[in-house]
Each structure stands twice: as structure tokens, then as C-alpha cells.
mmCIF file of C-alpha atoms in Angstrom:
data_model
loop_
_atom_site.group_PDB
_atom_site.id
_atom_site.type_symbol
_atom_site.label_atom_id
_atom_site.label_comp_id
_atom_site.label_asym_id
_atom_site.label_seq_id
_atom_site.Cartn_x
_atom_site.Cartn_y
_atom_site.Cartn_z
ATOM 1 C CA MET J 257 88.921 388.446 35.713
ATOM 2 C CA ARG J 258 85.286 390.128 35.113
ATOM 3 C CA PHE J 259 82.126 388.666 36.727
ATOM 4 C CA LEU J 260 78.732 389.822 35.609
ATOM 5 C CA CYS J 261 76.053 388.832 38.606
ATOM 6 C CA LEU J 262 72.252 388.185 38.991
ATOM 7 C CA HIS J 263 70.528 388.442 42.109
ATOM 8 C CA GLY J 264 67.577 386.884 43.392
ATOM 9 C CA ILE J 265 64.220 387.036 43.674
ATOM 10 C CA GLY J 266 63.009 390.538 45.325
ATOM 11 C CA SER J 267 66.404 391.733 45.157
ATOM 12 C CA ASN J 268 67.710 394.552 43.302
ATOM 13 C CA ALA J 269 71.557 394.620 42.391
ATOM 14 C CA ASN J 270 72.171 396.906 45.309
ATOM 15 C CA VAL J 271 71.425 393.332 47.787
ATOM 16 C CA PHE J 272 73.438 391.168 46.109
ATOM 17 C CA GLN J 273 76.776 393.308 46.001
ATOM 18 C CA ALA J 274 75.968 393.776 49.520
ATOM 19 C CA GLN J 275 76.161 389.329 49.728
ATOM 20 C CA LEU J 276 79.036 389.691 47.329
ATOM 21 C CA ALA J 277 81.403 392.604 49.734
ATOM 22 C CA SER J 278 82.972 389.716 51.936
ATOM 23 C CA ILE J 279 84.448 387.861 48.141
ATOM 24 C CA GLN J 280 84.788 390.392 46.422
ATOM 25 C CA GLN J 281 86.583 391.756 49.051
ATOM 26 C CA ALA J 282 88.604 388.774 49.327
ATOM 27 C CA LEU J 283 89.326 388.714 45.606
ATOM 28 C CA GLY J 284 90.667 391.907 45.600
ATOM 29 C CA SER J 285 90.420 395.819 43.928
ATOM 30 C CA GLN J 286 92.188 393.386 39.703
ATOM 31 C CA HIS J 287 89.002 391.583 39.710
ATOM 32 C CA GLU J 288 84.997 393.028 38.679
ATOM 33 C CA PHE J 289 82.178 393.192 39.382
ATOM 34 C CA VAL J 290 79.309 393.530 36.952
ATOM 35 C CA PHE J 291 75.774 394.001 38.381
ATOM 36 C CA ILE J 292 72.165 393.590 35.957
ATOM 37 C CA GLN J 293 68.609 393.323 37.585
ATOM 38 C CA GLY J 294 66.019 391.633 36.569
ATOM 39 C CA GLU J 295 62.761 394.622 34.868
ATOM 40 C CA ILE J 296 59.703 391.983 36.960
ATOM 41 C CA PRO J 297 59.113 395.438 40.721
ATOM 42 C CA SER J 298 59.145 392.269 43.591
ATOM 43 C CA GLN J 299 58.374 392.953 46.626
ATOM 44 C CA PRO J 300 61.625 392.076 49.315
ATOM 45 C CA GLY J 301 62.762 388.905 49.576
ATOM 46 C CA PRO J 302 63.283 387.340 52.775
ATOM 47 C CA GLY J 303 66.218 389.547 54.462
ATOM 48 C CA VAL J 304 65.915 391.225 52.056
ATOM 49 C CA ASP J 305 64.447 394.423 53.490
ATOM 50 C CA GLY J 306 68.396 395.020 55.724
ATOM 51 C CA LEU J 307 70.392 395.396 53.108
ATOM 52 C CA SER J 308 69.953 397.632 50.808
ATOM 53 C CA ASN J 309 66.675 400.060 49.615
ATOM 54 C CA GLY J 310 64.135 399.444 47.081
ATOM 55 C CA PRO J 311 62.695 399.128 44.456
ATOM 56 C CA TYR J 312 63.296 395.540 44.255
ATOM 57 C CA TYR J 313 62.993 393.079 40.874
ATOM 58 C CA SER J 314 62.750 389.212 40.026
ATOM 59 C CA PHE J 315 64.073 387.576 36.455
ATOM 60 C CA PHE J 316 60.459 386.117 36.533
ATOM 61 C CA SER J 317 57.123 385.833 38.415
ATOM 62 C CA ALA J 318 55.579 382.803 36.721
ATOM 63 C CA PRO J 319 58.334 380.489 34.235
ATOM 64 C CA THR J 320 56.543 381.708 30.914
ATOM 65 C CA ALA J 321 58.535 381.472 27.824
ATOM 66 C CA PRO J 322 58.642 385.041 27.880
ATOM 67 C CA GLN J 323 58.743 385.876 30.456
ATOM 68 C CA LEU J 324 62.462 383.058 30.288
ATOM 69 C CA HIS J 325 63.559 384.318 26.923
ATOM 70 C CA ALA J 326 63.102 387.923 28.869
ATOM 71 C CA ALA J 327 65.573 386.857 31.675
ATOM 72 C CA PHE J 328 68.294 385.216 28.661
ATOM 73 C CA ASP J 329 67.645 388.660 27.026
ATOM 74 C CA ILE J 330 68.251 390.791 29.994
ATOM 75 C CA ILE J 331 71.964 389.353 29.429
ATOM 76 C CA ASP J 332 72.428 388.877 25.828
ATOM 77 C CA GLN J 333 72.060 392.604 26.784
ATOM 78 C CA ALA J 334 75.146 393.933 29.435
ATOM 79 C CA LEU J 335 77.107 390.667 27.650
ATOM 80 C CA ASP J 336 76.477 393.480 24.146
ATOM 81 C CA MET J 337 77.103 396.532 26.841
ATOM 82 C CA ASP J 338 79.290 396.175 28.489
ATOM 83 C CA GLY J 339 80.969 392.336 28.084
ATOM 84 C CA PRO J 340 82.999 390.300 27.459
ATOM 85 C CA PHE J 341 83.175 388.721 31.000
ATOM 86 C CA ASP J 342 84.923 386.022 32.363
ATOM 87 C CA GLY J 343 82.584 384.636 34.383
ATOM 88 C CA VAL J 344 79.374 384.542 35.975
ATOM 89 C CA MET J 345 77.856 383.721 39.058
ATOM 90 C CA GLY J 346 74.024 384.001 39.993
ATOM 91 C CA PHE J 347 71.493 383.843 43.101
ATOM 92 C CA SER J 348 68.616 381.842 44.190
ATOM 93 C CA GLN J 349 66.811 383.166 41.090
ATOM 94 C CA GLY J 350 69.685 384.379 39.504
ATOM 95 C CA ALA J 351 70.864 381.406 39.549
ATOM 96 C CA SER J 352 68.080 379.897 38.051
ATOM 97 C CA ILE J 353 68.656 382.259 35.137
ATOM 98 C CA VAL J 354 71.881 382.342 34.833
ATOM 99 C CA ALA J 355 71.730 377.942 34.521
ATOM 100 C CA SER J 356 69.207 378.445 32.356
ATOM 101 C CA TYR J 357 70.952 380.621 30.046
ATOM 102 C CA LEU J 358 74.169 378.407 30.447
ATOM 103 C CA LEU J 359 72.443 374.832 28.946
ATOM 104 C CA ARG J 360 71.362 376.250 26.068
ATOM 105 C CA THR J 361 74.567 377.600 25.238
ATOM 106 C CA SER J 362 77.106 375.432 23.141
ATOM 107 C CA ALA J 363 80.225 374.703 24.323
ATOM 108 C CA PRO J 364 81.252 376.434 21.810
ATOM 109 C CA ASP J 365 79.407 379.612 21.456
ATOM 110 C CA CYS J 366 79.190 380.761 25.802
ATOM 111 C CA PRO J 367 80.197 383.911 25.934
ATOM 112 C CA PHE J 368 81.585 382.903 30.303
ATOM 113 C CA LYS J 369 84.731 380.683 31.126
ATOM 114 C CA CYS J 370 82.954 379.830 34.636
ATOM 115 C CA ALA J 371 79.726 379.942 36.447
ATOM 116 C CA ALA J 372 79.347 380.406 40.690
ATOM 117 C CA PHE J 373 76.066 379.653 41.956
ATOM 118 C CA PHE J 374 74.264 380.648 45.512
ATOM 119 C CA CYS J 375 71.504 378.606 46.769
ATOM 120 C CA ALA J 376 70.567 377.705 43.046
ATOM 121 C CA SER J 377 67.652 375.977 42.155
ATOM 122 C CA MET J 378 66.308 374.465 40.017
ATOM 123 C CA PRO J 379 66.999 375.311 35.760
ATOM 124 C CA PHE J 380 64.586 375.893 33.428
ATOM 125 C CA ASN J 381 64.166 374.270 29.527
ATOM 126 C CA VAL J 382 62.181 376.561 27.501
ATOM 127 C CA GLU J 383 63.580 374.086 25.326
ATOM 128 C CA SER J 384 61.299 371.325 26.736
ATOM 129 C CA ILE J 385 57.350 371.306 26.129
ATOM 130 C CA SER J 386 55.278 373.746 27.419
ATOM 131 C CA PHE J 387 52.594 372.914 30.033
ATOM 132 C CA HIS J 388 49.230 374.929 31.203
ATOM 133 C CA ALA J 389 48.223 375.930 35.370
ATOM 134 C CA LEU J 390 44.335 376.168 34.974
ATOM 135 C CA GLU J 391 41.584 377.930 37.226
ATOM 136 C CA ASP J 392 40.973 374.433 39.365
ATOM 137 C CA GLY J 393 44.810 374.500 40.133
ATOM 138 C CA SER J 394 45.945 370.760 37.198
ATOM 139 C CA PHE J 395 48.409 371.679 34.636
ATOM 140 C CA LYS J 396 47.772 370.132 31.753
ATOM 141 C CA ASP J 397 50.822 369.188 29.089
ATOM 142 C CA SER J 398 50.162 371.831 26.328
ATOM 143 C CA LYS J 399 50.700 369.884 23.269
ATOM 144 C CA THR J 400 49.301 366.401 24.071
ATOM 145 C CA GLY J 401 46.916 368.037 26.397
ATOM 146 C CA GLU J 402 46.597 364.759 29.084
ATOM 147 C CA ASP J 403 46.773 366.094 32.655
ATOM 148 C CA VAL J 404 50.429 366.212 34.599
ATOM 149 C CA SER J 405 49.719 367.622 37.784
ATOM 150 C CA ASP J 406 51.273 364.864 39.607
ATOM 151 C CA GLU J 407 54.585 365.025 37.332
ATOM 152 C CA ILE J 408 54.188 369.444 37.417
ATOM 153 C CA ARG J 409 54.074 368.862 41.401
ATOM 154 C CA LEU J 410 57.187 366.039 42.013
ATOM 155 C CA SER J 411 59.388 368.896 39.488
ATOM 156 C CA ILE J 412 57.650 371.957 40.569
ATOM 157 C CA PRO J 413 56.300 371.172 43.678
ATOM 158 C CA GLU J 414 56.784 375.118 44.752
ATOM 159 C CA VAL J 415 53.876 375.774 42.549
ATOM 160 C CA LEU J 416 51.545 374.759 44.848
ATOM 161 C CA ASP J 417 53.051 378.309 46.237
ATOM 162 C CA LEU J 418 51.729 381.104 45.343
ATOM 163 C CA GLU J 419 53.680 383.494 47.495
ATOM 164 C CA ARG J 420 56.544 383.041 45.787
ATOM 165 C CA TYR J 421 54.252 382.068 41.818
ATOM 166 C CA THR J 422 51.872 385.126 42.146
ATOM 167 C CA GLY J 423 49.073 384.357 38.841
ATOM 168 C CA LEU J 424 51.023 381.596 38.291
ATOM 169 C CA ARG J 425 46.494 380.301 36.790
ATOM 170 C CA GLY J 426 46.254 380.479 32.943
ATOM 171 C CA GLN J 427 49.012 380.432 32.500
ATOM 172 C CA THR J 428 52.236 378.308 30.288
ATOM 173 C CA LEU J 429 54.312 377.645 32.355
ATOM 174 C CA HIS J 430 57.870 375.296 31.229
ATOM 175 C CA ARG J 431 59.659 372.826 33.040
ATOM 176 C CA ARG J 432 62.813 372.554 35.088
ATOM 177 C CA TYR J 433 65.244 370.053 33.685
ATOM 178 C CA ALA J 434 65.396 366.918 35.426
ATOM 179 C CA PRO J 435 67.948 365.792 37.829
ATOM 180 C CA ASP J 436 69.217 363.124 35.921
ATOM 181 C CA GLY J 437 72.614 364.044 35.170
ATOM 182 C CA SER J 438 71.124 364.259 30.916
ATOM 183 C CA ALA J 439 72.022 368.224 31.312
ATOM 184 C CA GLU J 440 75.643 369.163 31.777
ATOM 185 C CA ILE J 441 76.858 373.129 31.470
ATOM 186 C CA ASN J 442 80.245 372.961 29.306
ATOM 187 C CA ILE J 443 82.044 374.372 31.517
ATOM 188 C CA PRO J 444 84.396 374.922 35.334
ATOM 189 C CA THR J 445 81.350 375.385 37.348
ATOM 190 C CA MET J 446 80.924 376.541 41.651
ATOM 191 C CA HIS J 447 78.003 375.668 43.512
ATOM 192 C CA MET J 448 77.444 377.230 48.050
ATOM 193 C CA GLY J 449 75.287 376.234 49.393
ATOM 194 C CA SER J 450 72.532 374.890 46.455
ATOM 195 C CA GLU J 451 68.975 373.326 47.580
ATOM 196 C CA GLY J 452 69.446 370.052 46.218
ATOM 197 C CA ASP J 453 72.448 369.608 48.888
ATOM 198 C CA LEU J 454 70.537 370.121 51.348
ATOM 199 C CA GLU J 455 67.724 368.060 49.930
ATOM 200 C CA GLN J 456 70.223 364.838 49.996
ATOM 201 C CA THR J 457 70.529 366.189 53.138
ATOM 202 C CA LEU J 458 67.830 365.957 54.897
ATOM 203 C CA LEU J 459 66.979 362.390 53.229
ATOM 204 C CA GLY J 460 66.227 359.474 55.017
ATOM 205 C CA SER J 461 64.654 359.339 58.886
ATOM 206 C CA TRP J 462 65.076 361.311 61.896
ATOM 207 C CA SER J 463 63.789 360.347 65.147
ATOM 208 C CA LEU J 464 62.775 363.214 67.707
ATOM 209 C CA VAL J 465 64.879 365.059 70.856
ATOM 210 C CA GLU J 466 63.068 367.820 72.196
ATOM 211 C CA TYR J 467 60.089 369.141 70.569
ATOM 212 C CA SER J 468 60.292 372.503 73.221
ATOM 213 C CA SER J 469 59.084 376.261 72.696
ATOM 214 C CA THR J 470 61.027 378.894 74.127
ATOM 215 C CA LEU J 471 59.082 382.039 75.762
ATOM 216 C CA GLN J 472 59.318 385.459 75.585
ATOM 217 C CA GLU J 473 60.387 385.884 79.039
ATOM 218 C CA GLY J 474 62.749 383.565 79.168
ATOM 219 C CA GLY J 475 62.449 379.529 80.067
ATOM 220 C CA LYS J 476 60.632 375.981 77.414
ATOM 221 C CA ILE J 477 57.585 374.575 77.237
ATOM 222 C CA TYR J 478 57.371 371.522 76.296
ATOM 223 C CA PRO J 479 53.497 371.875 73.925
ATOM 224 C CA MET J 480 53.757 367.394 74.618
ATOM 225 C CA GLY J 481 55.229 366.848 77.670
ATOM 226 C CA PRO J 482 59.908 366.909 78.400
ATOM 227 C CA ASP J 483 59.387 363.229 76.314
ATOM 228 C CA THR J 484 57.485 363.582 72.807
ATOM 229 C CA ARG J 485 58.214 361.376 70.570
ATOM 230 C CA GLY J 486 58.080 361.925 67.182
ATOM 231 C CA ILE J 487 59.285 360.729 63.772
ATOM 232 C CA LEU J 488 60.088 362.734 60.445
ATOM 233 C CA LEU J 489 60.769 361.767 56.847
ATOM 234 C CA TYR J 490 61.490 363.121 54.140
ATOM 235 C CA SER J 491 61.851 360.202 50.796
ATOM 236 C CA PRO J 492 63.391 361.044 47.694
ATOM 237 C CA GLY J 493 60.296 361.543 46.007
ATOM 238 C CA GLY J 494 59.583 364.648 47.097
ATOM 239 C CA TYR J 495 57.545 364.145 49.851
ATOM 240 C CA MET J 496 57.458 364.575 53.557
ATOM 241 C CA GLY J 497 55.662 362.758 56.912
ATOM 242 C CA VAL J 498 55.881 363.407 60.649
ATOM 243 C CA GLN J 499 54.374 361.998 63.463
ATOM 244 C CA LEU J 500 54.617 363.678 67.353
ATOM 245 C CA LEU J 501 53.315 362.040 70.220
ATOM 246 C CA PRO J 502 53.309 362.515 73.983
ATOM 247 C CA LYS J 503 54.738 359.702 76.419
ATOM 248 C CA GLU J 504 51.358 358.676 77.383
ATOM 249 C CA THR J 505 48.794 358.618 74.594
ATOM 250 C CA LYS J 506 45.518 359.336 75.312
ATOM 251 C CA LYS J 507 42.291 356.984 73.307
ATOM 252 C CA VAL J 508 40.861 360.278 72.813
ATOM 253 C CA LYS J 509 42.972 362.766 70.144
ATOM 254 C CA SER J 510 40.823 366.172 71.484
ATOM 255 C CA THR J 511 44.272 369.086 70.865
ATOM 256 C CA ILE J 512 47.437 369.422 68.723
ATOM 257 C CA HIS J 513 48.947 368.305 71.747
ATOM 258 C CA ASP J 514 47.345 364.938 71.754
ATOM 259 C CA ILE J 515 49.621 363.573 68.555
ATOM 260 C CA LEU J 516 50.852 365.843 65.754
ATOM 261 C CA ALA J 517 51.039 363.974 61.867
ATOM 262 C CA TYR J 518 51.085 365.303 58.191
ATOM 263 C CA THR J 519 52.603 364.451 54.693
ATOM 264 C CA GLY J 520 52.580 366.067 52.274
ATOM 265 C CA ARG J 521 54.746 367.703 49.452
ATOM 266 C CA TYR J 522 57.796 369.404 50.549
ATOM 267 C CA TRP J 523 60.654 372.277 48.766
ATOM 268 C CA VAL J 524 63.503 373.830 50.385
ATOM 269 C CA ALA J 525 63.308 377.550 49.536
ATOM 270 C CA PRO J 526 67.639 379.395 50.079
ATOM 271 C CA GLN J 527 65.534 382.934 51.465
ATOM 272 C CA HIS J 528 68.730 385.878 50.829
ATOM 273 C CA ASP J 529 69.683 386.875 54.216
ATOM 274 C CA GLY J 530 71.753 383.293 54.507
ATOM 275 C CA ARG J 531 69.752 381.329 56.389
ATOM 276 C CA VAL J 532 67.676 378.414 54.008
ATOM 277 C CA ILE J 533 63.380 377.540 54.609
ATOM 278 C CA VAL J 534 61.580 374.402 54.212
ATOM 279 C CA LYS J 535 57.979 374.184 53.540
ATOM 280 C CA HIS J 536 55.913 371.881 53.956
ATOM 281 C CA HIS J 537 52.008 371.004 52.356
ATOM 282 C CA MET J 538 50.002 369.927 54.612
ATOM 283 C CA GLN J 539 48.233 367.550 51.861
ATOM 284 C CA MET J 540 46.546 365.541 55.016
ATOM 285 C CA CYS J 541 46.667 366.606 59.142
ATOM 286 C CA SER J 542 45.868 365.965 62.027
ATOM 287 C CA ALA J 543 44.147 369.012 62.838
ATOM 288 C CA PRO J 544 41.787 369.729 60.323
ATOM 289 C CA GLU J 545 42.049 373.965 60.140
ATOM 290 C CA PHE J 546 45.933 373.507 58.693
ATOM 291 C CA GLU J 547 44.892 371.478 56.090
ATOM 292 C CA GLY J 548 46.126 372.533 52.894
ATOM 293 C CA SER J 549 47.921 374.594 54.037
ATOM 294 C CA ILE J 550 51.501 375.382 53.329
ATOM 295 C CA GLN J 551 54.039 375.938 56.649
ATOM 296 C CA GLN J 552 57.931 377.455 57.358
ATOM 297 C CA ARG J 553 60.906 376.072 58.362
ATOM 298 C CA VAL J 554 64.117 377.527 59.128
ATOM 299 C CA VAL J 555 66.528 375.125 58.993
ATOM 300 C CA SER J 556 69.758 374.000 60.775
ATOM 301 C CA LEU J 557 71.985 371.825 59.850
ATOM 302 C CA SER J 558 75.508 370.441 62.670
ATOM 303 C CA GLY J 559 76.761 366.532 62.221
ATOM 304 C CA ASP J 560 73.524 364.491 62.204
ATOM 305 C CA ARG J 561 71.406 367.421 64.101
ATOM 306 C CA LEU J 562 68.079 368.710 62.332
ATOM 307 C CA THR J 563 66.072 371.688 64.454
ATOM 308 C CA LEU J 564 63.416 372.827 62.372
ATOM 309 C CA SER J 565 62.135 376.183 63.694
ATOM 310 C CA CYS J 566 58.864 377.781 63.038
ATOM 311 C CA PRO J 567 58.339 381.794 63.342
ATOM 312 C CA SER J 568 55.789 381.504 66.088
ATOM 313 C CA PHE J 569 53.606 379.102 68.638
ATOM 314 C CA VAL J 570 51.039 380.137 71.177
ATOM 315 C CA SER J 571 50.772 376.389 73.295
ATOM 316 C CA LEU J 572 48.474 375.961 76.486
ATOM 317 C CA GLU J 573 47.555 380.324 76.396
ATOM 318 C CA VAL J 574 51.449 381.125 76.870
ATOM 319 C CA SER J 575 52.620 383.492 74.001
ATOM 320 C CA SER J 576 56.050 382.181 73.309
ATOM 321 C CA GLY J 577 59.276 381.962 70.542
ATOM 322 C CA PRO J 578 59.789 380.284 68.100
ATOM 323 C CA ALA J 579 58.871 376.870 68.676
ATOM 324 C CA TYR J 580 61.688 374.163 68.142
ATOM 325 C CA LYS J 581 62.278 370.563 67.123
ATOM 326 C CA VAL J 582 65.361 368.834 66.817
ATOM 327 C CA PHE J 583 66.241 365.280 64.894
ATOM 328 C CA ILE J 584 68.424 363.147 65.226
ATOM 329 C CA LYS J 585 69.905 360.893 62.065
#
């Protein structure tokens, strides 16, 4: 079989080839993998640096009609020059482009017999009514002029992450397909580590087991004490909330170690190195200095135990390593 392969954001063909090396080896030399790459120069995605040298590319920097159609053209060019192919594979943004391409192609005309998606993000509907990203951060329907900010932040929460979608303001963008089963890819597909799988697992309430930070010289500290209480909630609507309290609470809360509570939008962001990050947009926070920021947490799941870790933490003037919050469902 012959497979066409599309890499993720801030990556290149060599990176995806390295990521698929074990699969290629397992399938054997009788199968051929053809790697293509995006045309938009990009900074390396998380975890990409160690896999291959640059330059790095993306298939789109924002889901605008010209950029999405240009990505489809790259697939069409590969089909014309190197086709036919039996299957197509995509990682992260590449998987989103593949799914978007397949969903606009009717079954008899589909150039592929199967598709494999790795850490896929939701596809975009290029036939949908577009929306306009205004300079003030709101969004308007391109046809009716109505404010659709709530809808867009619900369906594409990553538009809040300007590091991921640079130059978003002032652009006319396309909506994602609704995750209601109304759109269906009409060829056999395989999904591994998709955002949707993890989001389903995260849903519900989680009780805190431990809130700690590892010291650089070894050992642990407990920013709120070893008996910290807490609860974490992820809702189907894309909102989250967390509250952490020490065992003995103070009437007057003066520091982040007396109470930590925040709520806002969340979304899942798979990384090139295999890690998965959940991003929390702190729309309201007990610590005013964090309000409005986007906090990243590395996700680890083992059975009913969820561990969220952040890159660094400083507590009580003691520099420490990653801070961990361990929850149980």
C-alpha cells in the first residue's frame, strides 16, 4: 500500500517520518510512505527541535479560506505528481487538513481508500459561512453581521491562544464541523490520541489527591500543605473550574497559597513529542495577576488518576521543579 503523509504544525516531512518510523518498520518495506509538507514558514512546534533540523512549516497559520484551499492544493499536487495512493495519514494539524479535505469530497470521488489520524484536531468546514475576527477580540458572522463570539469561543477555543494563531485579528475565518455526527468521512478511518478522546476522558469532576512540587535538589514541598483539598471540573461545554484550599483556611486570603481558584475555557493541544497539554484560559482567577492568561498543563492519565503538571513553580522563595496536581475521579 502507498500512503500520503502530512505533518503537524511547526514541523516538516522529516519530523513526521521520524514520528512514523516504528509504524513503517512494523508494516515492512512492501508499503510506501510519501511525505509532503506545508508551505507556511513556522517556528518549531513543541518537541520538534530534537527530531529534525529546520526549516519548519505549517499547512495554515489561521483557518482562512485561502490558506485552507492552498493546503488542499498541496494534497492535489501530490496526487497528480506521485499518486495514486491507497491511504492518507495526518498528525495534528495535518490530520485536520486531511479530514477537512475528505469531508468536502464525495465517496465516489475520494482519492483514498483509508485514512489514519494521529492526535487530530477538529476539521474545518470550507463550505460554512465564515466569520470575521475583529481587532477587539470579538467575532462577527460574515453574512449576517451578528456577533458570534460565544459560538466561536465554544467551537474553536484555541482562537484565544494568539501564540498558536498569530495574526488572527482582522482575518475572515472558517468554522469547524460540528461534533454532532452530522458530518461523516466515507472511507475507513483510524484515530489515535485524538483531542476528542482525551476531552471525553477529562469530563466530570476530579478530587485532589496531592498538590506538590519537586525540588531541584530532591524532595518535595507542598505549597498549601500536605493536606490540601481541591476539586477540578471539566464540562462538556468546554469550560473548566478548579479550587484548591489548605486544610485550615484563613478568614483573610492574602496569597496564592491561601486559596487558588479559577475558571474559564479549556482545550486540548497534542504535542509533537507525544505529550498532551490542556490549556486553561483564566477568565476569572483568585490571583488577579493571572487573570486573562492561558496556563498550560501537561496531562498524564493512569486509570482514574489524572496528573497535571506545569513547567516550573516558585514557592516560599524556594526554587523548585515542576509542580504537580494529582486528582482522582
